[in-house]
Short mmCIF file of C-alpha atoms in Angstrom, two decimals:
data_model
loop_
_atom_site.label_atom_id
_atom_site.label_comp_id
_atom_site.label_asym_id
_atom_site.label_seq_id
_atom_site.Cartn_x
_atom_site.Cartn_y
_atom_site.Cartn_z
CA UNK Q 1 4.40 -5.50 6.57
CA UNK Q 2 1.96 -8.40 5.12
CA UNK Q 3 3.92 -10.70 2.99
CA UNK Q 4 4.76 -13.97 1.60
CA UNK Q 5 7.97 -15.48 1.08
CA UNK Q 6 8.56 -18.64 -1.33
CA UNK Q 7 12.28 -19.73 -1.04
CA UNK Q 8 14.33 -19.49 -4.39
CA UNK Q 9 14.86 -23.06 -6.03
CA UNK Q 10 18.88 -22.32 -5.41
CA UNK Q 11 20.45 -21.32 -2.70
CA UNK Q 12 21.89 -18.73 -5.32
CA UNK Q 13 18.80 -17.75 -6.92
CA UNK Q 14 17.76 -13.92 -7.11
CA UNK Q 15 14.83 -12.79 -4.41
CA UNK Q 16 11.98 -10.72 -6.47
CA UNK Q 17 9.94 -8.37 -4.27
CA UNK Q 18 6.83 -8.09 -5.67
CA UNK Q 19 4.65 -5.15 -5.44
CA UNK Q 20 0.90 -4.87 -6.10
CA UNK Q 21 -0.66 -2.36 -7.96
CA UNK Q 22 -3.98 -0.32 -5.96
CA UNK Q 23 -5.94 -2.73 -4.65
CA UNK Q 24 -3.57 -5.63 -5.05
CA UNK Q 25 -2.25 -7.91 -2.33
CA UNK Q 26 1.31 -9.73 -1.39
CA UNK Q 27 -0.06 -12.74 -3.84
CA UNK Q 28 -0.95 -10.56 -6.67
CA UNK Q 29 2.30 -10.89 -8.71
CA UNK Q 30 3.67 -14.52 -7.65
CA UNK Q 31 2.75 -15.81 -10.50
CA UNK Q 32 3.69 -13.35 -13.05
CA UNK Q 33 7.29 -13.73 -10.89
CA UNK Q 34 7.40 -17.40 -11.76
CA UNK Q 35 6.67 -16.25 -15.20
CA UNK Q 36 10.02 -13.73 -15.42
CA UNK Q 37 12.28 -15.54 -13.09
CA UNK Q 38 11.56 -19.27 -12.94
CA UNK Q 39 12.81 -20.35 -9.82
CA UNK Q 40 13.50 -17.21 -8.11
CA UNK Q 41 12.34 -16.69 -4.49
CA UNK Q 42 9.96 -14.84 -4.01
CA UNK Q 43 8.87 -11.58 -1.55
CA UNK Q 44 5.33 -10.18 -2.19
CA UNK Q 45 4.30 -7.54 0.30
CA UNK Q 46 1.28 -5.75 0.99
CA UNK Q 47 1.27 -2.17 1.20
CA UNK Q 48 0.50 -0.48 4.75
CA UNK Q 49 -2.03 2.65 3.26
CA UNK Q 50 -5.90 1.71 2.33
CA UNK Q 51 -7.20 3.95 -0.03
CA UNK Q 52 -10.99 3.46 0.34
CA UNK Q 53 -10.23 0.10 1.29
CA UNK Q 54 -7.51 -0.73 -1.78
CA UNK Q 55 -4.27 -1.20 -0.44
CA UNK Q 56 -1.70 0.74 -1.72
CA UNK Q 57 2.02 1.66 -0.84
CA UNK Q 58 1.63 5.56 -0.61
CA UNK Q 59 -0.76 7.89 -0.08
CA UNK Q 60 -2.26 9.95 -2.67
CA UNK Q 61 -3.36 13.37 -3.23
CA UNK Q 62 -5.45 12.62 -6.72
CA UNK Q 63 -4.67 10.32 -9.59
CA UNK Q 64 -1.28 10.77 -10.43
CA UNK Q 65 -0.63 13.43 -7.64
CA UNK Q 66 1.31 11.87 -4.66
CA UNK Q 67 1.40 12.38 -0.79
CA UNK Q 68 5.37 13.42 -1.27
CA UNK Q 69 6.11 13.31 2.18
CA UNK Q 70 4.01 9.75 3.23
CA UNK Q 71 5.69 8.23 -0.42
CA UNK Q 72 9.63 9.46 1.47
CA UNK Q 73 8.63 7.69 4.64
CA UNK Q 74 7.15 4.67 3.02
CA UNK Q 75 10.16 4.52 0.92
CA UNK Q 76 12.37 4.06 3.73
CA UNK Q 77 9.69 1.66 5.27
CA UNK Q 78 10.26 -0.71 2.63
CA UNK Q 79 13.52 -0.69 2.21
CA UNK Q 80 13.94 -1.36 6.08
CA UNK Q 81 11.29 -3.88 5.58
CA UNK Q 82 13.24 -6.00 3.10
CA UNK Q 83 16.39 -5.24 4.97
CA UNK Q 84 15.31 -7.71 7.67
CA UNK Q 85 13.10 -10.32 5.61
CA UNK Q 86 16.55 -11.08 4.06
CA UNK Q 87 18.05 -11.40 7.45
CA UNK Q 88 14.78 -13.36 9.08
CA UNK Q 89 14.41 -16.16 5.85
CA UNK Q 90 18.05 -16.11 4.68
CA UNK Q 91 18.04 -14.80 1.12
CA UNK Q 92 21.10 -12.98 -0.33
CA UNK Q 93 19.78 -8.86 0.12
CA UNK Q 94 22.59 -8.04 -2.42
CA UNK Q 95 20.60 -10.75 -5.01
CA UNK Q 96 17.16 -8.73 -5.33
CA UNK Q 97 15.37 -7.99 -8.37
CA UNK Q 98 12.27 -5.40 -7.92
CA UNK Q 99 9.00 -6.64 -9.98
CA UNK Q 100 6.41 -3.76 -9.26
CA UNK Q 101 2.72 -2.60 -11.36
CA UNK Q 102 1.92 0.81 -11.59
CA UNK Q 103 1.47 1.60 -7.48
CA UNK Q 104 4.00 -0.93 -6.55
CA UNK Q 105 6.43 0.12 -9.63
CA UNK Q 106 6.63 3.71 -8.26
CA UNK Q 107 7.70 2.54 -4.64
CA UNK Q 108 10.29 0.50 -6.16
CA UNK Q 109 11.77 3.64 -8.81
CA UNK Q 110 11.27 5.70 -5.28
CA UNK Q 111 13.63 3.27 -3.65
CA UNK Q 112 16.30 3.42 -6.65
CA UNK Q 113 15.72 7.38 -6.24
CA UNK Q 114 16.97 7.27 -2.57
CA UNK Q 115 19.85 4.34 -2.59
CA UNK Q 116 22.02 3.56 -4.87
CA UNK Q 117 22.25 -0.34 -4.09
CA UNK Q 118 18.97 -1.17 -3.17
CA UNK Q 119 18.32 -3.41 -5.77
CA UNK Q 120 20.60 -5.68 -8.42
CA UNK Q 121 17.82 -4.60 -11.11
CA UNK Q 122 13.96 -3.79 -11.51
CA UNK Q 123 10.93 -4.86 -13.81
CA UNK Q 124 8.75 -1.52 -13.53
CA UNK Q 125 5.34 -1.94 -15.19
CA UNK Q 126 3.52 1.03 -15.92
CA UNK Q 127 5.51 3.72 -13.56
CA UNK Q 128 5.76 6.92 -13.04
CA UNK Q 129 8.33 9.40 -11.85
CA UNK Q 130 7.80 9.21 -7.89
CA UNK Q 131 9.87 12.45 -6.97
CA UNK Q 132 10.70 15.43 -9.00
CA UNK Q 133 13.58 17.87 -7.72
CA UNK Q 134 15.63 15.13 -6.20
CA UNK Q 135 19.64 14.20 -6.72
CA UNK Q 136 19.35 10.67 -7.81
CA UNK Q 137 22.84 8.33 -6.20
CA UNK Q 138 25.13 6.67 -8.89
CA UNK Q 139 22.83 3.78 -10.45
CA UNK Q 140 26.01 3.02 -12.41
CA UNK Q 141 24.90 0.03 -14.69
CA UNK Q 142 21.62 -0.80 -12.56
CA UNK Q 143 19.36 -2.81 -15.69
CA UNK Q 144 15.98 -1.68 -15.42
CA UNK Q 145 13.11 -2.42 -17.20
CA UNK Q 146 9.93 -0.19 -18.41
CA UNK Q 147 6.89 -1.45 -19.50
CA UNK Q 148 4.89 1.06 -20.93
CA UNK Q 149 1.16 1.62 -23.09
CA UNK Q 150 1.30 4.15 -25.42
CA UNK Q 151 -2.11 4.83 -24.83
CA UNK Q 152 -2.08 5.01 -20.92
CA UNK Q 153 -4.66 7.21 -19.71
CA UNK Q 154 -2.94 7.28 -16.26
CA UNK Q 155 0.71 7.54 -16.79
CA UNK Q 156 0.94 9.24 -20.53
CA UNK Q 157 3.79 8.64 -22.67
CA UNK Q 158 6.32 11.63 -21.62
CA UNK Q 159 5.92 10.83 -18.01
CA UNK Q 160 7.71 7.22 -18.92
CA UNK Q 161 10.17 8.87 -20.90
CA UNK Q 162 10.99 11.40 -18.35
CA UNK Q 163 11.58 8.28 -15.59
CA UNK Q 164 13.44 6.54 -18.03
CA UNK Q 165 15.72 9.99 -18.85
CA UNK Q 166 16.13 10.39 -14.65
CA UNK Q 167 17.33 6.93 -14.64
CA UNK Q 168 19.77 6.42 -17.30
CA UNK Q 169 21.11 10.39 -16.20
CA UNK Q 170 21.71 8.38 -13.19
CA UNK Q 171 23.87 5.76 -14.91
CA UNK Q 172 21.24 2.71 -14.97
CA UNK Q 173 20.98 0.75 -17.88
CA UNK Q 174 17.40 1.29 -19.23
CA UNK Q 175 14.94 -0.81 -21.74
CA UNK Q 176 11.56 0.68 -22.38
CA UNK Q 177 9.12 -1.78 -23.81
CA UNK Q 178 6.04 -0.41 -25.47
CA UNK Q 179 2.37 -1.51 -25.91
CA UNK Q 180 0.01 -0.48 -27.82
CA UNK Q 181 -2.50 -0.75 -24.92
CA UNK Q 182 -3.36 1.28 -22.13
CA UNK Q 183 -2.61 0.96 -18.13
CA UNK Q 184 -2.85 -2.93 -17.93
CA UNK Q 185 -0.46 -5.22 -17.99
CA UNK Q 186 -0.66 -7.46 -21.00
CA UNK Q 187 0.81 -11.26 -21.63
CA UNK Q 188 3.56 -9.91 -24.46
CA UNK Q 189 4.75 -7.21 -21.55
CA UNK Q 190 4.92 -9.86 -19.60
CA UNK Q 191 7.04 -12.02 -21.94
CA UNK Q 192 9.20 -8.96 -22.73
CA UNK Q 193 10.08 -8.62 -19.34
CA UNK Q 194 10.95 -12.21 -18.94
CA UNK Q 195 13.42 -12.03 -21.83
CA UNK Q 196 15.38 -8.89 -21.07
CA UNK Q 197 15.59 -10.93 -17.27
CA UNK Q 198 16.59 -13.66 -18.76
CA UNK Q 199 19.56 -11.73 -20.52
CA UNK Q 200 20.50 -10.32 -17.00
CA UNK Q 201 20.67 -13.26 -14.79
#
């Protein structure tokens, strides 16, 4: 997969794998990364599909209607993906913090859907559920966060608190942030999110 990889300032500093929202690339989020995690390495990819052109991480059926079986087999794409960047550059795979907007936070709450370990914790901007139906593992005490706009007009307000439900029924330890905005991502979310991280790490 396209990526970039900036080294963590420690050799004991968490990884963050960055994903893009539509149309975003593997640079998209470095800098809202050094925002969160200050001297965290860093992992931006580029998702595989073009939709019209936009890169994305899944294939979709409509807005808000996904390509269930391509969003499975990307799922497991990724994860093999990061699998071996932690084996090619070094970084600790147990150490990895997902950071994902809107197309690039549902691959990341698809991954924590399918294995239980994947990551140490994840920053989801603007998700929403990726699979309905499915037996989540044990997330027992996996922090997440949500960032959310209460007046999304792509991801509306039960559709967060249904992820956020799946989660915690899963065991993880979830904090919903909310904006009073819609689908972007705003500077206090941003802030928020680099709190709670702080309180993690």
């Amino acid at each position: 997969m396209k990526h970039i990889y900036q080294v963590g300032a420690q050799p004991d500093s968490p990884t963050l794998l960055l994903l893009h929202g539509t149309g975003g690339t593997e640079n998209d989020l470095v800098g809202l990364g050094e925002l969160i995690a200050p001297g965290a390495g860093m992992l931006g990819v580029r998702g595989n599909v073009s939709e019209n052109g936009m890169p994305r991480f899944f294939r979709r059926l409509a807005e808000g209607v996904f390509d269930e079986e391509d969003l499975i087999a990307r799922t497991a794409e990724l994860g093999a993906f990061v699998d071996a960047a932690a084996a090619e550059y070094g970084f600790d795979r147990n150490n990895v913090y997902a950071l994902g907007y809107s197309n690039g936070a549902n691959i990341a709450a698809s991954l924590m859907f399918h294995q239980a370990n994947v990551f140490k914790g994840a920053i989801l901007h603007h998700p929403m559920v990726p699979l309905r139906g499915l037996e989540l593992p044990n997330l027992n005490g996996l922090p997440v966060f949500i960032g959310a706009g209460e007046n999304d007009p792509i991801v509306p307000k039960r559709e967060t608190e249904e992820l956020a439900s799946l989660l915690s029924g899963a065991g993880a330890d979830v904090k919903t942030h909310w904006e009073r905005q819609g689908h972007q991502l705003t500077r206090t979310e941003a802030l928020a999110a680099a709190a709670w991280f702080k309180s993690q790490v």
